[in-house]
Short mmCIF file of C-alpha atoms in Angstrom, two decimals:
data_model
loop_
_atom_site.label_atom_id
_atom_site.label_comp_id
_atom_site.label_asym_id
_atom_site.label_seq_id
_atom_site.Cartn_x
_atom_site.Cartn_y
_atom_site.Cartn_z
CA MET S 297 -67.06 -83.77 -35.70
CA ALA S 298 -69.62 -86.40 -37.15
CA THR S 299 -72.71 -87.69 -35.47
CA GLY S 300 -74.16 -90.19 -37.95
CA THR S 301 -73.79 -88.77 -41.39
CA ARG S 302 -74.51 -85.26 -40.15
CA VAL S 303 -71.33 -82.84 -40.54
CA ASP S 304 -71.08 -81.09 -36.85
CA TRP S 305 -69.39 -78.04 -38.70
CA VAL S 306 -71.55 -77.93 -41.51
CA ASP S 307 -74.51 -77.39 -38.99
CA GLY S 308 -71.91 -74.39 -37.83
CA ALA S 309 -71.94 -72.61 -41.60
CA LYS S 310 -75.35 -73.39 -41.59
CA GLY S 311 -75.83 -71.62 -38.20
CA ILE S 312 -72.81 -69.44 -39.32
CA ALA S 313 -75.75 -68.18 -42.54
CA ILE S 314 -79.01 -67.77 -40.71
CA LEU S 315 -77.34 -65.18 -38.11
CA LEU S 316 -76.13 -62.96 -41.18
CA VAL S 317 -79.75 -63.40 -42.99
CA ALA S 318 -81.33 -62.35 -39.78
CA LEU S 319 -78.45 -59.50 -39.47
CA ALA S 320 -78.85 -58.24 -43.38
CA HIS S 321 -82.93 -57.91 -42.15
CA ALA S 322 -82.27 -56.56 -39.10
CA VAL S 323 -79.53 -53.82 -41.52
CA GLN S 324 -82.43 -53.28 -43.88
CA TRP S 325 -85.49 -52.79 -41.12
CA THR S 326 -82.87 -50.32 -38.78
CA VAL S 327 -81.35 -48.16 -41.24
CA LEU S 328 -84.12 -47.25 -43.26
CA SER S 329 -86.02 -46.60 -39.78
CA GLY S 330 -83.23 -44.09 -39.40
CA LEU S 331 -82.61 -46.19 -36.26
CA ALA S 332 -78.52 -46.83 -37.69
CA PRO S 333 -75.66 -45.74 -39.22
CA GLU S 334 -75.38 -46.00 -43.06
CA LEU S 335 -72.13 -47.54 -42.48
CA TRP S 336 -74.29 -50.97 -41.55
CA ASN S 337 -75.49 -51.13 -45.64
CA LYS S 338 -72.02 -50.88 -46.83
CA ILE S 339 -71.44 -54.04 -44.41
CA ASN S 340 -74.27 -55.17 -45.61
CA LEU S 341 -73.28 -55.44 -49.49
CA VAL S 342 -69.95 -56.79 -48.62
CA PHE S 343 -71.71 -60.39 -47.18
CA ILE S 344 -73.83 -60.71 -50.09
CA VAL S 345 -70.94 -63.01 -51.33
CA PHE S 346 -71.05 -64.69 -48.08
CA ARG S 347 -74.28 -65.33 -46.59
CA MET S 348 -76.32 -66.98 -49.53
CA PRO S 349 -73.54 -68.93 -51.10
CA LEU S 350 -72.89 -70.42 -47.70
CA PHE S 351 -76.39 -71.33 -47.44
CA PHE S 352 -76.74 -73.23 -50.76
CA LEU S 353 -73.81 -75.05 -50.65
CA ALA S 354 -74.44 -76.04 -47.41
CA SER S 355 -77.95 -77.42 -48.52
CA GLY S 356 -76.08 -79.03 -52.31
CA LEU S 357 -74.21 -81.33 -49.50
CA PHE S 358 -76.59 -82.93 -48.85
CA ALA S 359 -78.07 -82.73 -52.16
CA ALA S 360 -76.50 -85.84 -54.38
CA SER S 361 -78.21 -88.60 -52.73
CA ILE S 362 -81.70 -86.91 -52.81
CA ILE S 363 -82.09 -85.87 -55.98
CA LYS S 364 -81.42 -89.98 -56.75
CA ARG S 365 -85.07 -90.53 -54.84
CA SER S 366 -87.71 -91.20 -57.09
CA TRP S 367 -90.24 -88.12 -57.94
CA PRO S 368 -93.15 -88.42 -55.43
CA THR S 369 -90.16 -89.54 -52.10
CA LEU S 370 -88.04 -86.01 -53.13
CA TRP S 371 -91.73 -84.23 -53.02
CA ARG S 372 -93.12 -86.13 -49.88
CA THR S 373 -89.60 -86.08 -48.29
CA ARG S 374 -88.40 -83.18 -48.72
CA LEU S 375 -90.22 -80.56 -51.96
CA SER S 376 -93.27 -80.37 -49.50
CA LEU S 377 -91.92 -79.09 -46.90
CA LEU S 378 -90.39 -75.86 -48.73
CA VAL S 379 -92.75 -75.50 -50.62
CA TRP S 380 -95.38 -75.62 -47.52
CA ALA S 381 -93.48 -72.91 -45.71
CA LEU S 382 -93.57 -70.79 -48.31
CA LEU S 383 -97.41 -71.18 -49.33
CA LEU S 384 -97.96 -70.34 -45.48
CA TRP S 385 -95.47 -67.85 -44.24
CA THR S 386 -96.11 -65.54 -47.30
CA LEU S 387 -99.85 -65.71 -46.20
CA VAL S 388 -98.77 -65.40 -42.44
CA ARG S 389 -96.44 -62.44 -43.64
CA TYR S 390 -99.33 -60.51 -45.60
CA ALA S 391 -101.77 -60.47 -43.00
CA TYR S 392 -99.40 -59.56 -39.87
CA PHE S 393 -98.08 -56.16 -42.55
CA SER S 394 -101.43 -55.84 -43.53
CA LEU S 395 -102.23 -55.20 -39.89
CA LEU S 396 -99.25 -53.34 -38.80
CA PRO S 397 -97.17 -51.64 -40.62
CA ASN S 398 -93.60 -52.18 -41.41
CA PRO S 399 -91.25 -49.56 -39.82
CA ALA S 400 -88.92 -49.75 -42.72
CA GLY S 401 -91.54 -48.52 -45.42
CA LEU S 402 -91.26 -52.21 -47.89
CA ASP S 403 -94.81 -53.29 -48.70
CA GLU S 404 -95.66 -56.81 -48.61
CA THR S 405 -99.48 -55.92 -48.90
CA ASN S 406 -99.53 -56.53 -52.66
CA PRO S 407 -102.67 -58.78 -53.41
CA ILE S 408 -100.87 -59.18 -56.67
CA ASP S 409 -97.89 -60.00 -55.34
CA LEU S 410 -100.00 -62.56 -53.02
CA LEU S 411 -101.04 -64.06 -56.04
CA LEU S 412 -98.08 -64.73 -58.26
CA ALA S 413 -95.92 -66.14 -55.20
CA PRO S 414 -95.57 -69.36 -56.17
CA VAL S 415 -94.03 -69.20 -59.38
CA ARG S 416 -92.80 -65.10 -58.23
CA PRO S 417 -91.99 -64.54 -54.57
CA SER S 418 -91.12 -61.02 -53.50
CA ASN S 419 -90.24 -61.22 -50.53
CA GLY S 420 -87.31 -62.92 -48.25
CA LEU S 421 -89.18 -66.34 -48.28
CA TRP S 422 -87.66 -66.59 -51.88
CA PHE S 423 -84.63 -68.64 -50.67
CA LEU S 424 -87.70 -72.25 -50.23
CA TYR S 425 -88.57 -71.27 -53.43
CA ALA S 426 -84.87 -70.66 -55.37
CA LEU S 427 -84.55 -74.53 -53.02
CA ALA S 428 -86.60 -76.36 -54.64
CA LEU S 429 -86.29 -75.39 -57.98
CA PHE S 430 -82.73 -75.76 -56.69
CA PHE S 431 -83.78 -79.68 -55.81
CA VAL S 432 -85.74 -80.05 -59.22
CA ALA S 433 -83.07 -78.75 -61.79
CA ALA S 434 -80.12 -80.95 -59.79
CA LYS S 435 -83.10 -83.94 -60.22
CA LEU S 436 -83.83 -83.41 -64.18
CA MET S 437 -80.12 -82.83 -65.05
CA ARG S 438 -78.85 -85.66 -63.18
CA ASN S 439 -77.36 -88.12 -65.18
CA ARG S 440 -78.20 -86.31 -68.02
CA VAL S 441 -75.60 -83.01 -68.15
CA ASP S 442 -72.46 -83.96 -67.29
CA TRP S 443 -71.81 -82.45 -63.35
CA ARG S 444 -68.84 -79.96 -65.17
CA VAL S 445 -71.11 -78.93 -67.64
CA GLN S 446 -73.86 -78.22 -65.27
CA ILE S 447 -71.20 -76.11 -62.68
CA GLY S 448 -69.55 -74.63 -65.37
CA GLY S 449 -73.50 -72.72 -67.15
CA ALA S 450 -74.26 -72.55 -63.38
CA ALA S 451 -71.10 -70.43 -62.21
CA VAL S 452 -71.36 -68.12 -66.13
CA LEU S 453 -75.18 -67.25 -65.16
CA SER S 454 -73.68 -66.18 -61.85
CA GLY S 455 -71.21 -63.97 -63.25
CA LEU S 456 -73.70 -62.19 -64.94
CA PHE S 457 -75.74 -61.82 -62.27
CA PHE S 458 -73.86 -60.19 -59.67
CA ALA S 459 -73.15 -58.00 -63.03
CA ARG S 460 -76.34 -56.60 -62.67
CA ALA S 461 -77.86 -59.04 -64.93
CA ASP S 462 -81.57 -58.22 -63.46
CA THR S 463 -85.07 -60.23 -63.54
CA GLY S 464 -87.36 -57.68 -61.81
CA ASN S 465 -87.67 -60.24 -59.26
CA ILE S 466 -85.71 -60.99 -55.49
CA ALA S 467 -86.24 -64.79 -55.92
CA TRP S 468 -85.47 -64.94 -59.87
CA ASN S 469 -82.55 -62.55 -59.33
CA GLY S 470 -81.18 -64.95 -56.46
CA ILE S 471 -81.74 -68.42 -58.37
CA GLY S 472 -79.07 -67.29 -61.13
CA ARG S 473 -76.80 -65.41 -59.13
CA TYR S 474 -76.67 -69.11 -56.66
CA PHE S 475 -77.22 -72.04 -58.03
CA VAL S 476 -73.59 -72.44 -58.75
CA PHE S 477 -72.90 -72.56 -55.11
CA PHE S 478 -75.23 -75.30 -54.68
CA LEU S 479 -74.29 -77.51 -57.23
CA LEU S 480 -70.62 -77.17 -55.81
CA GLY S 481 -71.82 -78.51 -52.66
CA CYS S 482 -74.11 -81.77 -54.14
CA TYR S 483 -71.05 -82.72 -56.82
CA LEU S 484 -67.87 -82.04 -54.72
CA ARG S 485 -68.92 -82.83 -51.99
CA GLU S 486 -66.33 -85.36 -50.97
CA ARG S 487 -63.40 -82.39 -52.14
CA ILE S 488 -65.33 -79.98 -50.01
CA LEU S 489 -65.26 -82.36 -47.08
CA ALA S 490 -61.80 -83.52 -47.31
CA PHE S 491 -60.49 -79.88 -47.73
CA VAL S 492 -62.06 -78.30 -44.94
CA ASN S 493 -61.11 -81.76 -42.52
CA ARG S 494 -57.64 -82.19 -44.12
CA PRO S 495 -56.05 -78.77 -41.10
CA SER S 496 -54.85 -79.24 -37.90
CA ARG S 497 -57.45 -77.38 -35.68
CA TYR S 498 -55.55 -74.01 -35.75
CA GLY S 499 -54.65 -74.24 -39.12
CA THR S 500 -57.97 -74.18 -39.83
CA LEU S 501 -57.99 -70.74 -37.84
CA GLY S 502 -55.77 -69.63 -39.86
CA LEU S 503 -57.01 -70.59 -43.51
CA GLY S 504 -60.18 -69.57 -42.32
CA ILE S 505 -58.60 -65.74 -41.38
CA GLY S 506 -56.97 -65.81 -44.01
CA PHE S 507 -59.38 -66.66 -46.52
CA GLY S 508 -61.93 -64.17 -44.69
CA ALA S 509 -59.56 -61.81 -44.79
CA ALA S 510 -59.02 -62.02 -48.97
CA PHE S 511 -62.91 -61.76 -49.63
CA LEU S 512 -63.67 -59.20 -47.62
CA GLY S 513 -60.44 -57.06 -48.96
CA LEU S 514 -61.37 -58.10 -52.54
CA ALA S 515 -64.76 -57.46 -51.97
CA GLY S 516 -64.26 -54.77 -50.63
CA VAL S 517 -62.54 -52.89 -53.38
CA ILE S 518 -64.42 -54.68 -55.81
CA LEU S 519 -67.72 -52.94 -55.00
CA THR S 520 -65.60 -49.54 -54.22
CA ILE S 521 -64.69 -49.57 -57.77
CA ASP S 522 -67.61 -50.49 -59.70
CA ALA S 523 -68.45 -47.54 -60.96
CA ARG S 524 -65.41 -47.13 -62.67
CA VAL S 525 -65.16 -50.46 -63.86
CA PRO S 526 -68.10 -51.17 -65.30
CA PHE S 527 -69.06 -55.40 -64.83
CA ILE S 528 -66.54 -55.88 -62.20
CA THR S 529 -69.18 -56.97 -59.84
CA GLY S 530 -69.33 -60.33 -61.82
CA THR S 531 -65.97 -61.31 -60.32
CA LEU S 532 -67.41 -61.95 -57.36
CA VAL S 533 -68.57 -64.93 -58.08
CA LEU S 534 -64.53 -65.97 -57.82
CA VAL S 535 -64.78 -63.47 -54.29
CA SER S 536 -67.40 -65.47 -52.92
CA LEU S 537 -65.40 -68.82 -53.09
CA LEU S 538 -63.14 -67.70 -50.86
CA ALA S 539 -65.86 -66.46 -48.49
CA LEU S 540 -66.98 -69.92 -48.52
CA GLY S 541 -63.51 -71.13 -47.43
CA ALA S 542 -63.95 -68.44 -44.62
CA GLY S 543 -66.70 -69.61 -43.61
CA LEU S 544 -66.39 -73.78 -43.51
CA LEU S 545 -62.63 -73.29 -42.47
CA LEU S 546 -64.41 -70.88 -39.46
CA ALA S 547 -67.43 -73.51 -38.79
CA ARG S 548 -65.32 -76.64 -38.21
CA PHE S 549 -62.65 -74.12 -35.75
CA LEU S 550 -65.63 -73.04 -33.96
CA VAL S 551 -67.88 -75.98 -33.48
CA GLY S 552 -65.20 -77.53 -31.70
CA TYR S 553 -66.14 -75.84 -28.80
CA ARG S 554 -68.09 -76.69 -25.88
CA ALA S 555 -69.37 -73.23 -25.59
CA LEU S 556 -70.32 -73.03 -28.95
CA ASN S 557 -72.74 -75.72 -29.65
CA TRP S 558 -75.68 -73.23 -29.93
CA LEU S 559 -74.70 -72.19 -33.40
CA SER S 560 -74.75 -75.65 -34.58
CA TYR S 561 -78.20 -76.44 -33.02
CA ILE S 562 -78.95 -73.28 -34.55
CA GLY S 563 -77.51 -74.72 -37.76
CA ARG S 564 -80.09 -77.91 -37.54
CA ASN S 565 -82.92 -75.80 -37.01
CA THR S 566 -82.53 -72.84 -39.47
CA LEU S 567 -86.28 -73.51 -41.52
CA PRO S 568 -88.28 -71.94 -38.01
CA ILE S 569 -85.92 -69.13 -37.68
CA TYR S 570 -85.69 -68.18 -41.49
CA VAL S 571 -89.42 -68.25 -41.60
CA VAL S 572 -90.75 -66.19 -38.31
CA HIS S 573 -87.78 -64.27 -37.51
CA VAL S 574 -88.35 -60.89 -39.89
CA LEU S 575 -91.60 -60.60 -38.32
CA PHE S 576 -89.61 -59.58 -34.97
CA VAL S 577 -87.22 -57.86 -36.58
CA SER S 578 -90.11 -55.50 -37.84
CA THR S 579 -91.73 -55.54 -34.27
CA LEU S 580 -88.22 -54.81 -32.37
CA THR S 581 -87.87 -52.05 -34.70
CA SER S 582 -91.81 -50.29 -34.02
CA LEU S 583 -90.83 -50.90 -30.55
CA LEU S 584 -87.86 -49.06 -30.69
CA LEU S 585 -88.93 -46.21 -32.94
CA LEU S 586 -91.32 -45.73 -29.76
CA ALA S 587 -88.35 -43.86 -28.09
CA ARG S 588 -87.44 -42.16 -31.12
CA GLY S 589 -85.19 -39.52 -30.01
CA GLN S 590 -83.98 -40.79 -26.48
CA ALA S 591 -80.66 -40.24 -25.40
CA TRP S 592 -79.62 -44.32 -24.52
CA LEU S 593 -81.15 -45.02 -27.79
CA ASP S 594 -78.78 -42.76 -29.77
CA ARG S 595 -75.63 -44.43 -27.87
CA LEU S 596 -76.98 -48.46 -28.93
CA GLY S 597 -77.52 -47.29 -32.68
CA PRO S 598 -74.01 -48.35 -33.43
CA ALA S 599 -75.08 -51.99 -32.37
CA LEU S 600 -78.82 -51.56 -32.77
CA PRO S 601 -78.49 -54.47 -36.03
CA LEU S 602 -76.57 -57.37 -33.86
CA LEU S 603 -79.21 -56.34 -30.46
CA VAL S 604 -82.69 -56.40 -32.69
CA ALA S 605 -80.87 -59.37 -34.93
CA GLY S 606 -80.14 -61.66 -31.77
CA GLY S 607 -83.68 -60.80 -30.05
CA ALA S 608 -85.24 -61.78 -33.47
CA VAL S 609 -83.62 -65.39 -33.30
CA ALA S 610 -83.17 -66.08 -30.11
CA ALA S 611 -87.60 -65.08 -30.06
CA SER S 612 -88.55 -67.02 -33.08
CA LEU S 613 -86.82 -70.10 -31.38
CA LEU S 614 -88.30 -69.43 -29.12
CA PHE S 615 -92.04 -69.13 -30.85
CA TRP S 616 -90.84 -72.72 -32.52
CA ARG S 617 -90.69 -74.45 -29.00
CA LEU S 618 -93.69 -72.90 -27.81
CA VAL S 619 -96.04 -73.66 -30.54
CA ARG S 620 -94.19 -76.77 -32.63
CA ASP S 621 -96.17 -79.45 -30.27
CA LEU S 622 -99.53 -77.67 -30.15
CA PRO S 623 -102.95 -78.63 -32.39
CA VAL S 624 -103.11 -76.29 -35.37
CA LEU S 625 -100.59 -73.67 -34.61
CA ARG S 626 -97.77 -77.00 -35.37
CA TYR S 627 -98.54 -77.03 -38.86
CA GLY S 628 -96.93 -73.24 -38.94
CA PHE S 629 -93.50 -75.56 -38.95
CA ALA S 630 -94.97 -78.43 -40.00
CA VAL S 631 -96.96 -80.24 -43.48
CA PRO S 632 -99.34 -82.04 -43.06
CA THR S 633 -99.65 -85.47 -44.73
CA TRP S 634 -101.83 -84.58 -47.39
CA PHE S 635 -100.10 -81.98 -48.55
CA SER S 636 -96.76 -84.00 -48.53
CA GLY S 637 -98.58 -87.55 -49.19
CA ARG S 638 -98.03 -90.84 -47.39
CA ALA S 639 -94.87 -93.57 -47.95
CA PRO S 640 -96.56 -96.36 -49.07
CA THR S 641 -96.77 -99.03 -46.15
CA GLU S 642 -94.10 -101.49 -47.54
CA VAL S 643 -90.91 -98.51 -47.60
CA VAL S 644 -92.53 -97.72 -44.19
CA ALA S 645 -91.63 -100.90 -43.34
CA THR S 646 -88.87 -101.62 -43.93
CA GLU S 647 -87.44 -98.19 -43.09
CA VAL S 648 -88.99 -99.13 -39.79
CA VAL S 649 -86.43 -102.31 -39.44
CA ALA S 650 -83.41 -100.99 -40.92
CA THR S 651 -83.95 -97.40 -38.37
CA GLY S 652 -85.66 -98.60 -35.36
CA VAL S 653 -87.54 -95.21 -35.58
CA VAL S 654 -91.90 -95.77 -35.63
CA ALA S 655 -93.24 -92.25 -37.09
CA THR S 656 -95.09 -90.47 -35.15
CA GLY S 657 -97.72 -88.09 -35.76
CA ALA S 658 -99.29 -86.65 -39.15
CA ALA S 659 -97.12 -83.99 -40.01
CA ALA S 660 -93.69 -83.46 -41.80
CA SER S 661 -91.20 -80.75 -40.48
CA VAL S 662 -90.68 -77.91 -43.25
CA SER S 663 -87.29 -77.73 -41.27
CA ALA S 664 -85.21 -79.08 -44.19
CA ASP S 665 -82.16 -79.86 -41.76
CA ALA S 666 -84.04 -83.27 -40.24
CA ALA S 667 -83.88 -84.63 -43.73
CA ASP S 668 -79.89 -84.06 -44.64
CA ALA S 669 -78.88 -87.15 -43.51
CA ALA S 670 -80.30 -88.56 -46.73
CA ASP S 671 -80.65 -91.97 -47.03
CA ALA S 672 -82.25 -91.67 -43.55
CA ALA S 673 -85.83 -93.39 -42.99
CA ASP S 674 -88.70 -91.70 -44.79
CA ALA S 675 -90.71 -91.25 -40.96
CA ALA S 676 -87.54 -89.55 -39.29
CA GLU S 677 -87.41 -86.90 -41.83
CA GLN S 678 -90.79 -86.03 -41.17
CA MET S 679 -90.15 -85.47 -37.51
CA LEU S 680 -89.36 -81.81 -36.19
CA PRO S 681 -85.72 -82.52 -35.26
CA ARG S 682 -84.42 -82.37 -31.12
CA SER S 683 -81.74 -81.84 -30.40
CA GLU S 684 -81.70 -80.19 -27.73
#
């Protein structure tokens, strides 16, 4: 189940998470465009306790050793990747939606929002901003604040934001809601790995289904009675723990099948999908709107979010594979060393001897997945993952 220092089922869990993120955006675009039924919005709402908590937990599982690095090394090997991707793709999205109307009616062309993006992201790229801040916050608190106090405080904050505390900004709402899951992964890594690895394979499946049924049922009930019981949604932070159990256990079961190797592949390459897929979701929705009123499109309506999400993920990976080695265009998925900085010569020499890896190229991959082996050489972390 493990490859070197990687844990295959964690890649599978990240694959599940990014697919659910793509589905959430496909639902948003197709429902707002009138192509898919409103029922999808209710399904989307239930999975609020699953997709982003799973993403942040999986990121936190590799954070404990990363936050031990010096500030310059942390910037060079991790933070610069996230900041570069956020700034670059915010500009790309601004340009794209300035030229092509958003079929969902969502506005990403406000120049004020563009200028405030480094401190107040207002689009779907907010995950990158939040993850960078989580690494910074975790490092600042390391050896200063007891980890139990960190998790307890973040859990209270999460409950408040699930109970509708609102900053008026998607990024800062997400930071308040999901920081606890990053910290859980960071400080409870060994317990989480032991919990998921302990059952037999089919025991894992049974437990995963049980956790899944529990979180779906509880989330459905809480969201149904929300209007009658004020602040009941604050308990969704607890339901998220059941959802995480389901996601991790099912990921471990699924990655054991050769036919599902693609799920781990997606999990190892989440960031290219994350930054690009919305553009393909928007494009595919616009193309489908050209056929509005056609009988075949009406028949496909209930399945359109799934089809659009799948098409957008596939197109994103294909685009990445086509441009990742091309001059200039590759910097859509790699950060230049003038931005990230270079490792000191003696550090690089030591790491090359220790790992047998020779750094090639002057760019660092924006895929944070390449650095999940926290003690891997800086040179290895700066290379785009080539798992195929």
